[in-house]
mmCIF file of C-alpha atoms in Angstrom:
data_model
loop_
_atom_site.group_PDB
_atom_site.id
_atom_site.type_symbol
_atom_site.label_atom_id
_atom_site.label_comp_id
_atom_site.label_asym_id
_atom_site.label_seq_id
_atom_site.Cartn_x
_atom_site.Cartn_y
_atom_site.Cartn_z
ATOM 1 C CA MET A 1 -36.970 69.747 19.987
ATOM 2 C CA PRO A 2 -35.574 72.871 21.181
ATOM 3 C CA ASP A 3 -37.054 75.452 23.022
ATOM 4 C CA ALA A 4 -38.849 77.820 20.727
ATOM 5 C CA LEU A 5 -40.385 80.953 20.586
ATOM 6 C CA ILE A 6 -42.848 82.237 17.941
ATOM 7 C CA VAL A 7 -43.691 85.955 16.760
ATOM 8 C CA GLY A 8 -46.532 86.712 14.374
ATOM 9 C CA ALA A 9 -48.604 83.378 15.728
ATOM 10 C CA THR A 10 -52.027 85.008 14.495
ATOM 11 C CA GLY A 11 -51.290 84.939 10.785
ATOM 12 C CA LEU A 12 -51.911 82.069 8.409
ATOM 13 C CA ILE A 13 -48.323 80.718 8.687
ATOM 14 C CA GLY A 14 -47.831 81.500 12.571
ATOM 15 C CA ARG A 15 -51.074 79.902 13.387
ATOM 16 C CA ALA A 16 -50.116 76.776 11.122
ATOM 17 C CA VAL A 17 -46.491 76.367 12.891
ATOM 18 C CA ILE A 18 -48.313 76.357 16.447
ATOM 19 C CA GLU A 19 -50.464 73.206 14.886
ATOM 20 C CA ARG A 20 -47.421 71.772 13.427
ATOM 21 C CA PHE A 21 -45.382 71.697 16.632
ATOM 22 C CA GLY A 22 -48.033 69.408 18.229
ATOM 23 C CA ASN A 23 -47.099 68.025 21.592
ATOM 24 C CA ALA A 24 -43.887 69.984 21.485
ATOM 25 C CA PRO A 25 -43.814 73.155 23.751
ATOM 26 C CA VAL A 26 -43.846 76.468 22.141
ATOM 27 C CA THR A 27 -43.789 79.990 23.405
ATOM 28 C CA VAL A 28 -46.284 82.022 21.625
ATOM 29 C CA LEU A 29 -45.810 86.038 21.864
ATOM 30 C CA ALA A 30 -48.539 88.115 20.654
ATOM 31 C CA ARG A 31 -50.224 91.472 21.145
ATOM 32 C CA ARG A 32 -53.693 89.352 21.532
ATOM 33 C CA ASP A 33 -55.002 86.289 22.390
ATOM 34 C CA VAL A 34 -54.134 83.212 20.200
ATOM 35 C CA GLU A 35 -57.050 80.930 19.619
ATOM 36 C CA GLY A 36 -56.862 77.137 19.781
ATOM 37 C CA LEU A 37 -53.930 77.022 22.114
ATOM 38 C CA ALA A 38 -52.908 73.517 23.965
ATOM 39 C CA PRO A 39 -52.641 73.423 27.303
ATOM 40 C CA HIS A 40 -48.529 72.765 26.999
ATOM 41 C CA HIS A 41 -48.222 75.965 24.899
ATOM 42 C CA LYS A 42 -47.126 79.088 26.697
ATOM 43 C CA GLN A 43 -49.089 82.190 25.660
ATOM 44 C CA LEU A 44 -47.274 85.772 26.602
ATOM 45 C CA ILE A 45 -49.960 88.463 25.736
ATOM 46 C CA ILE A 46 -47.648 91.538 25.477
ATOM 47 C CA PRO A 47 -47.639 95.268 23.596
ATOM 48 C CA SER A 48 -45.440 94.740 20.608
ATOM 49 C CA ASP A 49 -43.141 97.605 21.698
ATOM 50 C CA ARG A 50 -42.095 95.335 25.032
ATOM 51 C CA TRP A 51 -41.790 92.146 23.036
ATOM 52 C CA PRO A 52 -37.645 93.077 22.678
ATOM 53 C CA GLU A 53 -37.572 92.903 26.774
ATOM 54 C CA VAL A 54 -39.791 89.482 27.064
ATOM 55 C CA ILE A 55 -37.673 87.639 24.286
ATOM 56 C CA ALA A 56 -34.776 88.588 26.085
ATOM 57 C CA ALA A 57 -35.637 87.059 29.330
ATOM 58 C CA GLU A 58 -37.094 84.075 27.815
ATOM 59 C CA LYS A 59 -33.772 83.067 26.244
ATOM 60 C CA THR A 60 -35.169 81.007 23.481
ATOM 61 C CA ALA A 61 -32.966 78.238 21.803
ATOM 62 C CA VAL A 62 -35.162 78.975 18.190
ATOM 63 C CA LEU A 63 -36.758 82.498 17.255
ATOM 64 C CA ILE A 64 -39.545 81.971 14.756
ATOM 65 C CA CYS A 65 -40.307 85.210 13.213
ATOM 66 C CA CYS A 66 -43.722 84.893 10.936
ATOM 67 C CA LEU A 67 -44.598 88.805 11.450
ATOM 68 C CA GLY A 68 -45.816 90.300 8.070
ATOM 69 C CA THR A 69 -48.314 92.783 7.054
ATOM 70 C CA THR A 70 -49.297 94.686 3.854
ATOM 71 C CA ILE A 71 -49.060 98.169 2.949
ATOM 72 C CA ARG A 72 -52.890 98.443 2.401
ATOM 73 C CA GLN A 73 -53.324 96.758 6.200
ATOM 74 C CA ALA A 74 -50.919 99.012 7.502
ATOM 75 C CA GLY A 75 -52.072 102.136 5.831
ATOM 76 C CA SER A 76 -48.733 103.414 4.524
ATOM 77 C CA GLN A 77 -45.377 102.323 3.617
ATOM 78 C CA GLU A 78 -43.819 103.617 6.933
ATOM 79 C CA ALA A 79 -46.299 101.714 8.964
ATOM 80 C CA PHE A 80 -45.518 98.438 6.593
ATOM 81 C CA ARG A 81 -41.755 99.256 7.322
ATOM 82 C CA ALA A 82 -42.280 99.568 11.257
ATOM 83 C CA VAL A 83 -43.643 95.749 11.328
ATOM 84 C CA ASP A 84 -41.991 93.999 8.258
ATOM 85 C CA HIS A 85 -38.307 95.532 8.834
ATOM 86 C CA ASP A 86 -38.170 97.493 12.387
ATOM 87 C CA LEU A 87 -40.486 95.118 14.664
ATOM 88 C CA VAL A 88 -38.661 92.105 12.833
ATOM 89 C CA LEU A 89 -35.046 93.500 13.673
ATOM 90 C CA ALA A 90 -35.841 94.572 17.266
ATOM 91 C CA VAL A 91 -37.046 91.064 18.074
ATOM 92 C CA ALA A 92 -34.210 89.490 16.250
ATOM 93 C CA GLY A 93 -31.447 91.730 18.104
ATOM 94 C CA ALA A 94 -33.122 91.114 21.470
ATOM 95 C CA ALA A 95 -32.747 87.399 20.915
ATOM 96 C CA ARG A 96 -29.269 87.265 19.736
ATOM 97 C CA ARG A 97 -28.084 89.802 22.538
ATOM 98 C CA ALA A 98 -29.863 87.068 24.593
ATOM 99 C CA GLY A 99 -27.896 84.470 23.208
ATOM 100 C CA THR A 100 -30.414 82.483 20.902
ATOM 101 C CA PRO A 101 -28.241 80.985 18.269
ATOM 102 C CA HIS A 102 -31.292 79.925 15.906
ATOM 103 C CA MET A 103 -33.655 82.375 14.236
ATOM 104 C CA ILE A 104 -36.169 81.301 11.260
ATOM 105 C CA ALA A 105 -37.760 84.271 9.483
ATOM 106 C CA VAL A 106 -40.222 84.326 6.766
ATOM 107 C CA SER A 107 -39.509 86.472 4.096
ATOM 108 C CA SER A 108 -40.827 86.369 0.164
ATOM 109 C CA VAL A 109 -39.741 85.341 -2.866
ATOM 110 C CA GLY A 110 -37.780 87.987 -4.794
ATOM 111 C CA ALA A 111 -36.783 89.687 -1.896
ATOM 112 C CA ALA A 112 -33.703 91.807 -2.806
ATOM 113 C CA ALA A 113 -32.318 95.201 -1.080
ATOM 114 C CA LYS A 114 -31.689 96.601 -4.346
ATOM 115 C CA SER A 115 -35.217 95.973 -5.711
ATOM 116 C CA GLY A 116 -36.965 98.790 -7.249
ATOM 117 C CA ASN A 117 -40.282 97.345 -5.689
ATOM 118 C CA PHE A 118 -41.046 98.842 -2.120
ATOM 119 C CA TYR A 119 -42.133 95.773 -0.538
ATOM 120 C CA LEU A 120 -39.318 93.457 -1.742
ATOM 121 C CA ARG A 121 -36.863 95.846 -1.265
ATOM 122 C CA THR A 122 -38.123 96.105 2.450
ATOM 123 C CA LYS A 123 -37.761 92.351 2.719
ATOM 124 C CA GLY A 124 -34.061 92.285 1.218
ATOM 125 C CA GLN A 125 -33.344 94.786 3.561
ATOM 126 C CA THR A 126 -34.564 92.734 6.506
ATOM 127 C CA GLU A 127 -32.556 89.750 5.614
ATOM 128 C CA ASP A 128 -29.547 91.549 5.095
ATOM 129 C CA ASP A 129 -29.742 93.234 8.619
ATOM 130 C CA LEU A 130 -31.034 89.895 10.248
ATOM 131 C CA ARG A 131 -27.466 88.480 8.651
ATOM 132 C CA ALA A 132 -25.532 91.177 10.365
ATOM 133 C CA LEU A 133 -26.653 89.928 13.573
ATOM 134 C CA ASP A 134 -24.497 86.691 13.038
ATOM 135 C CA PHE A 135 -26.486 84.178 14.477
ATOM 136 C CA ARG A 136 -25.194 80.798 14.344
ATOM 137 C CA ARG A 137 -27.743 79.258 11.936
ATOM 138 C CA LEU A 138 -30.721 81.632 10.104
ATOM 139 C CA ASP A 139 -32.811 80.299 7.863
ATOM 140 C CA LEU A 140 -34.785 82.957 5.713
ATOM 141 C CA ILE A 141 -38.004 81.393 4.384
ATOM 142 C CA ARG A 142 -39.026 82.617 0.862
ATOM 143 C CA PRO A 143 -42.401 81.733 -0.050
ATOM 144 C CA GLY A 144 -44.311 82.496 -3.138
ATOM 145 C CA LEU A 145 -48.413 83.314 -3.140
ATOM 146 C CA LEU A 146 -49.380 81.592 -0.325
ATOM 147 C CA ARG A 147 -52.624 79.396 -0.190
ATOM 148 C CA GLY A 148 -54.690 78.847 2.866
ATOM 149 C CA ASP A 149 -57.320 80.342 5.201
ATOM 150 C CA ARG A 150 -56.045 83.361 6.414
ATOM 151 C CA PRO A 151 -57.796 85.394 9.415
ATOM 152 C CA GLY A 152 -59.563 88.370 8.615
ATOM 153 C CA PRO A 153 -61.289 90.057 5.567
ATOM 154 C CA GLN A 154 -60.500 88.211 2.273
ATOM 155 C CA ARG A 155 -57.829 90.169 -0.167
ATOM 156 C CA LEU A 156 -59.264 90.740 -3.737
ATOM 157 C CA ALA A 157 -56.134 90.367 -5.463
ATOM 158 C CA GLU A 158 -55.019 87.426 -3.280
ATOM 159 C CA GLY A 159 -58.270 85.519 -3.957
ATOM 160 C CA ILE A 160 -58.050 86.001 -7.679
ATOM 161 C CA ALA A 161 -54.591 84.857 -7.539
ATOM 162 C CA THR A 162 -55.168 82.073 -5.422
ATOM 163 C CA ILE A 163 -58.180 80.886 -7.999
ATOM 164 C CA ALA A 164 -55.731 81.308 -10.953
ATOM 165 C CA ALA A 165 -52.677 79.650 -8.845
ATOM 166 C CA PRO A 166 -53.148 76.081 -10.701
ATOM 167 C CA LEU A 167 -52.789 77.450 -14.107
ATOM 168 C CA THR A 168 -50.233 79.983 -13.147
ATOM 169 C CA ASP A 169 -48.151 77.277 -11.626
ATOM 170 C CA ALA A 170 -48.207 75.295 -14.442
ATOM 171 C CA LEU A 171 -46.430 77.912 -16.561
ATOM 172 C CA LEU A 172 -43.204 78.558 -14.103
ATOM 173 C CA HIS A 173 -40.782 76.183 -14.869
ATOM 174 C CA GLY A 174 -37.073 76.045 -14.091
ATOM 175 C CA ALA A 175 -35.738 79.446 -12.217
ATOM 176 C CA PHE A 176 -39.484 80.258 -12.067
ATOM 177 C CA ARG A 177 -40.557 77.736 -10.461
ATOM 178 C CA ARG A 178 -39.563 79.443 -6.768
ATOM 179 C CA TYR A 179 -42.625 81.505 -8.087
ATOM 180 C CA ARG A 180 -45.174 79.077 -7.588
ATOM 181 C CA SER A 181 -47.708 79.333 -4.918
ATOM 182 C CA ILE A 182 -47.752 77.385 -2.035
ATOM 183 C CA SER A 183 -50.118 76.420 1.107
ATOM 184 C CA GLY A 184 -49.284 77.858 4.409
ATOM 185 C CA ASP A 185 -49.262 74.658 6.420
ATOM 186 C CA THR A 186 -46.220 73.533 3.808
ATOM 187 C CA VAL A 187 -44.501 76.259 4.541
ATOM 188 C CA ALA A 188 -45.089 75.784 8.594
ATOM 189 C CA ALA A 189 -44.227 72.090 8.468
ATOM 190 C CA ALA A 190 -40.803 73.199 6.914
ATOM 191 C CA ILE A 191 -40.316 75.573 9.573
ATOM 192 C CA VAL A 192 -40.846 73.051 12.267
ATOM 193 C CA ALA A 193 -38.559 70.784 10.477
ATOM 194 C CA LEU A 194 -35.741 73.375 10.679
ATOM 195 C CA ALA A 195 -36.239 74.155 14.512
ATOM 196 C CA GLY A 196 -34.816 70.892 15.230
ATOM 197 C CA LYS A 197 -31.910 71.082 12.973
ATOM 198 C CA GLY A 198 -28.092 71.952 14.062
ATOM 199 C CA GLY A 199 -25.433 73.441 11.997
ATOM 200 C CA SER A 200 -24.407 76.809 11.363
ATOM 201 C CA GLY A 201 -24.458 79.513 8.515
ATOM 202 C CA VAL A 202 -27.196 81.466 6.447
ATOM 203 C CA TYR A 203 -29.970 79.258 4.587
ATOM 204 C CA ILE A 204 -32.266 80.541 2.054
ATOM 205 C CA HIS A 205 -35.544 78.418 1.353
ATOM 206 C CA GLU A 206 -37.821 78.820 -1.686
ATOM 207 C CA ASN A 207 -40.263 76.644 -3.465
ATOM 208 C CA ASP A 208 -38.770 73.627 -3.929
ATOM 209 C CA ALA A 209 -36.565 73.363 -0.652
ATOM 210 C CA ILE A 210 -39.610 74.124 1.480
ATOM 211 C CA ARG A 211 -41.730 71.364 0.018
ATOM 212 C CA ALA A 212 -38.708 69.066 0.600
ATOM 213 C CA LEU A 213 -38.337 70.210 4.227
ATOM 214 C CA ALA A 214 -42.141 69.530 4.775
ATOM 215 C CA ASP A 215 -41.878 66.215 3.184
#
């Protein structure tokens, strides 16, 4: 497993990725202490405005980005974009300039730069800007509704959607299968599998592909 650095380690997917790395070393870059790290994990607690310089100094082989918030959590569309676009691009750009060849980024199903939905449009624009950085390999993960124990207060809408997920998923067939819910642990397993892959190009992974990688 090549040396990997993860940002966004305190969220549902980020925490699961760390667990999935098992005995393999991984560098965790965060703004606050991350609970449950093993002794062989390297933790760097740094303000996010300094993340690019830290990433540049680390010169990691794989950058794993699980950064993500919601408009409600961020407080405004501008604050949401500052995290899900600006901060993602800042760390990605720093990694690329330092010579990192491979990036894995968690996006969202339905991401499209010309979407009428602000959330999906921001995700799509972030994907396009990551492509422009010309990593040797770029893996874009597009999960649907994420199932799992999230840190922090429960989001009412997501809680209702999670309860309804078994019925909703059963109704989604064909091209709509990509919108099915998926567990954060399954997404994390796919990310760790991708961290060990070589090759070049841009790869988009949606529900079925994520599950196949996890298996």
